[in-house]
Amino acid sequence: MSPEARREDLIRAALDLFGSRAPELVTVDDIIARAEVSRPLFYRYFSNLRELQVEALKTVTEGLIDGLAGLEEGPPETRLRAAVRGLIDVADHYRAGYVALLRSGSVIATSETDAAIDEVRNRAVELILGALGVSEPSPMLLLTLRCWTAVVEGALLSWLQERSVPREALDGWLVDQLTVMLSATAAHDSSVPQMS
């Protein structure tokens, strides 16, 4: 196995473990057992556990950005539903990692992971602006979209922990939230487009 492939294998092992428990509860021993490698081999690729945790969580954020990129053709609402479904899929796949990324006070949080989360948020805003055909958004529209991304993050955190809402209803409900928020904003800013 090439060095890059081995490194990716260790990250995959960590992410697999994050699927069943919080990243801060996963040890080096857990990871080397899952990856079927020795401790010295682990330390050849990562100087410590924290470095691997950060790299693994950056993989989650890259997956979220890739999930956002999965736009379908059609009207803005259809395209955004597909993007939100992509986010839900990635958040669900990396449940514990996603929760650790967004949970306030997580021991895994670093300036690097915070920057990666901001990149996901910014990509979500860009995606919506593109779907709406807006190249120069007003400050109020930007504020609305940033608030909506916070709604999505909060909803996904709750859904991942409680599963009280059927998955099939989640994407439509979140896009409907955006539609209502845009309507409310348009009442205060005539430059704000409506979803159609």
Short mmCIF file of C-alpha atoms in Angstrom, two decimals:
data_model
loop_
_atom_site.label_atom_id
_atom_site.label_comp_id
_atom_site.label_asym_id
_atom_site.label_seq_id
_atom_site.Cartn_x
_atom_site.Cartn_y
_atom_site.Cartn_z
CA MET A 1 0.00 0.00 0.00
CA SER A 2 1.34 3.45 -0.90
CA PRO A 3 2.00 5.96 1.90
CA GLU A 4 -0.95 8.09 0.77
CA ALA A 5 -3.25 5.05 0.65
CA ARG A 6 -2.10 3.96 4.12
CA ARG A 7 -2.76 7.45 5.50
CA GLU A 8 -6.24 7.42 3.93
CA ASP A 9 -6.84 3.98 5.41
CA LEU A 10 -6.08 5.29 8.90
CA ILE A 11 -8.43 8.24 8.35
CA ARG A 12 -11.14 5.85 7.12
CA ALA A 13 -10.67 3.68 10.20
CA ALA A 14 -11.07 6.73 12.45
CA LEU A 15 -14.20 7.83 10.58
CA ASP A 16 -15.67 4.33 10.83
CA LEU A 17 -15.17 4.49 14.58
CA PHE A 18 -16.65 8.00 14.71
CA GLY A 19 -19.81 6.46 13.27
CA SER A 20 -20.43 4.68 16.56
CA ARG A 21 -18.88 6.99 19.16
CA ALA A 22 -17.68 10.53 19.65
CA PRO A 23 -14.19 11.27 18.27
CA GLU A 24 -12.83 12.18 21.70
CA LEU A 25 -13.66 8.64 22.89
CA VAL A 26 -11.68 6.95 20.11
CA THR A 27 -8.11 5.99 21.04
CA VAL A 28 -4.99 5.22 19.01
CA ASP A 29 -5.44 1.57 20.03
CA ASP A 30 -8.98 1.59 18.61
CA ILE A 31 -7.76 3.02 15.31
CA ILE A 32 -4.80 0.67 14.85
CA ALA A 33 -7.03 -2.31 15.67
CA ARG A 34 -9.61 -1.19 13.08
CA ALA A 35 -6.94 -0.45 10.44
CA GLU A 36 -5.00 -3.61 11.36
CA VAL A 37 -1.68 -1.78 11.61
CA SER A 38 0.97 -1.40 14.28
CA ARG A 39 1.35 1.55 16.63
CA PRO A 40 4.71 2.57 15.05
CA LEU A 41 3.02 2.61 11.63
CA PHE A 42 0.31 4.90 12.99
CA TYR A 43 2.98 7.32 14.24
CA ARG A 44 4.75 7.24 10.90
CA TYR A 45 1.72 9.00 9.37
CA PHE A 46 0.40 11.06 12.27
CA SER A 47 2.42 12.70 15.04
CA ASN A 48 -0.45 12.29 17.51
CA LEU A 49 -4.10 11.37 17.83
CA ARG A 50 -5.27 14.98 17.59
CA GLU A 51 -3.67 15.36 14.16
CA LEU A 52 -5.60 12.32 12.91
CA GLN A 53 -8.84 13.59 14.49
CA VAL A 54 -8.48 16.94 12.70
CA GLU A 55 -7.69 15.25 9.37
CA ALA A 56 -10.65 12.90 9.77
CA LEU A 57 -13.01 15.75 10.61
CA LYS A 58 -11.71 17.73 7.63
CA THR A 59 -12.71 14.71 5.54
CA VAL A 60 -16.26 15.15 6.91
CA THR A 61 -16.33 18.81 5.90
CA GLU A 62 -15.00 17.95 2.43
CA GLY A 63 -17.80 15.39 2.19
CA LEU A 64 -20.32 18.08 3.17
CA ILE A 65 -18.99 20.37 0.45
CA ASP A 66 -19.16 17.51 -2.07
CA GLY A 67 -22.72 16.82 -0.90
CA LEU A 68 -23.62 20.44 -1.56
CA ALA A 69 -22.16 20.19 -5.05
CA GLY A 70 -24.66 17.52 -6.07
CA LEU A 71 -27.13 19.88 -7.68
CA GLU A 72 -29.80 18.62 -10.03
CA GLU A 73 -31.19 20.48 -12.99
CA GLY A 74 -34.42 22.36 -12.60
CA PRO A 75 -35.91 25.17 -10.56
CA PRO A 76 -34.11 26.49 -7.45
CA GLU A 77 -36.31 24.53 -5.04
CA THR A 78 -35.55 21.20 -6.75
CA ARG A 79 -31.85 21.96 -6.87
CA LEU A 80 -31.70 23.00 -3.23
CA ARG A 81 -33.63 19.92 -2.07
CA ALA A 82 -31.00 17.77 -3.80
CA ALA A 83 -28.19 19.70 -2.10
CA VAL A 84 -29.84 19.43 1.31
CA ARG A 85 -30.31 15.67 0.74
CA GLY A 86 -26.57 15.49 0.02
CA LEU A 87 -25.83 17.26 3.31
CA ILE A 88 -28.16 14.94 5.21
CA ASP A 89 -26.51 11.88 3.65
CA VAL A 90 -23.00 12.99 4.62
CA ALA A 91 -24.02 14.13 8.11
CA ASP A 92 -25.77 10.80 8.66
CA HIS A 93 -22.84 8.77 7.32
CA TYR A 94 -20.37 10.57 9.61
CA ARG A 95 -22.87 11.12 12.44
CA ALA A 96 -20.49 11.26 15.41
CA GLY A 97 -17.90 13.26 13.47
CA TYR A 98 -20.53 15.75 12.31
CA VAL A 99 -21.87 16.16 15.85
CA ALA A 100 -18.32 16.63 17.16
CA LEU A 101 -17.61 19.28 14.52
CA LEU A 102 -20.63 21.38 15.42
CA ARG A 103 -21.07 20.68 19.10
CA SER A 104 -20.16 23.68 21.21
CA GLY A 105 -17.14 23.02 23.41
CA SER A 106 -16.03 19.85 21.62
CA VAL A 107 -12.49 18.87 22.55
CA ILE A 108 -11.94 18.17 18.85
CA ALA A 109 -12.71 21.74 17.78
CA THR A 110 -9.69 23.68 16.55
CA SER A 111 -9.14 26.78 14.45
CA GLU A 112 -8.63 24.41 11.50
CA THR A 113 -11.94 22.61 12.00
CA ASP A 114 -13.69 25.96 12.59
CA ALA A 115 -12.30 27.22 9.27
CA ALA A 116 -13.46 24.04 7.54
CA ILE A 117 -16.98 24.50 8.94
CA ASP A 118 -16.99 28.11 7.76
CA GLU A 119 -16.02 26.88 4.30
CA VAL A 120 -19.09 24.58 4.28
CA ARG A 121 -21.32 27.46 5.38
CA ASN A 122 -19.89 29.78 2.73
CA ARG A 123 -20.34 27.11 0.07
CA ALA A 124 -23.98 26.67 1.10
CA VAL A 125 -24.59 30.42 0.72
CA GLU A 126 -22.86 30.44 -2.69
CA LEU A 127 -24.95 27.50 -3.81
CA ILE A 128 -28.22 29.21 -2.86
CA LEU A 129 -27.19 32.45 -4.53
CA GLY A 130 -26.33 30.49 -7.68
CA ALA A 131 -29.66 28.65 -7.60
CA LEU A 132 -31.48 31.98 -7.20
CA GLY A 133 -29.41 33.60 -9.97
CA VAL A 134 -28.09 36.33 -7.65
CA SER A 135 -24.55 37.57 -8.27
CA GLU A 136 -24.60 40.63 -5.98
CA PRO A 137 -26.65 39.85 -2.87
CA SER A 138 -27.88 42.56 -0.55
CA PRO A 139 -26.68 42.52 3.07
CA MET A 140 -30.16 41.44 4.20
CA LEU A 141 -30.20 38.50 1.77
CA LEU A 142 -26.76 37.38 2.97
CA LEU A 143 -27.92 37.62 6.57
CA THR A 144 -30.99 35.53 5.73
CA LEU A 145 -28.93 32.82 4.04
CA ARG A 146 -26.44 32.67 6.89
CA CYS A 147 -29.30 32.35 9.36
CA TRP A 148 -30.75 29.52 7.29
CA THR A 149 -27.44 27.63 7.32
CA ALA A 150 -27.58 27.87 11.14
CA VAL A 151 -31.12 26.45 11.01
CA VAL A 152 -29.88 23.54 8.86
CA GLU A 153 -26.97 22.81 11.22
CA GLY A 154 -29.20 22.92 14.29
CA ALA A 155 -31.88 20.77 12.67
CA LEU A 156 -29.33 18.17 11.54
CA LEU A 157 -27.74 18.03 15.00
CA SER A 158 -31.14 17.45 16.61
CA TRP A 159 -32.20 14.95 13.95
CA LEU A 160 -28.98 12.95 14.24
CA GLN A 161 -29.37 12.70 18.00
CA GLU A 162 -33.14 12.15 18.23
CA ARG A 163 -34.38 10.81 14.85
CA SER A 164 -37.84 12.13 15.73
CA VAL A 165 -38.61 13.34 12.19
CA PRO A 166 -38.65 10.94 9.23
CA ARG A 167 -35.60 11.38 7.02
CA GLU A 168 -37.78 11.63 3.91
CA ALA A 169 -39.43 14.78 5.30
CA LEU A 170 -36.26 16.57 6.36
CA ASP A 171 -34.97 18.02 3.07
CA GLY A 172 -38.36 19.38 1.99
CA TRP A 173 -39.01 20.91 5.40
CA LEU A 174 -35.61 22.64 5.44
CA VAL A 175 -36.07 24.05 1.93
CA ASP A 176 -39.58 25.22 2.90
CA GLN A 177 -37.97 27.03 5.84
CA LEU A 178 -35.69 28.86 3.39
CA THR A 179 -38.64 29.77 1.16
CA VAL A 180 -40.48 31.33 4.11
CA MET A 181 -37.34 33.15 5.27
CA LEU A 182 -36.80 34.59 1.79
CA SER A 183 -40.44 35.76 1.68
CA ALA A 184 -40.07 37.48 5.03
CA THR A 185 -36.83 39.12 3.92
CA ALA A 186 -38.39 40.26 0.62
CA ALA A 187 -41.01 42.16 2.64
CA HIS A 188 -38.11 44.29 3.97
CA ASP A 189 -35.82 44.26 0.92
CA SER A 190 -37.38 44.39 -2.54
CA SER A 191 -34.16 43.14 -4.18
CA VAL A 192 -34.55 39.70 -2.62
CA PRO A 193 -35.77 37.11 -5.15
CA GLN A 194 -38.41 34.51 -4.36
CA MET A 195 -37.98 30.79 -4.86
CA SER A 196 -40.17 29.46 -7.64
#
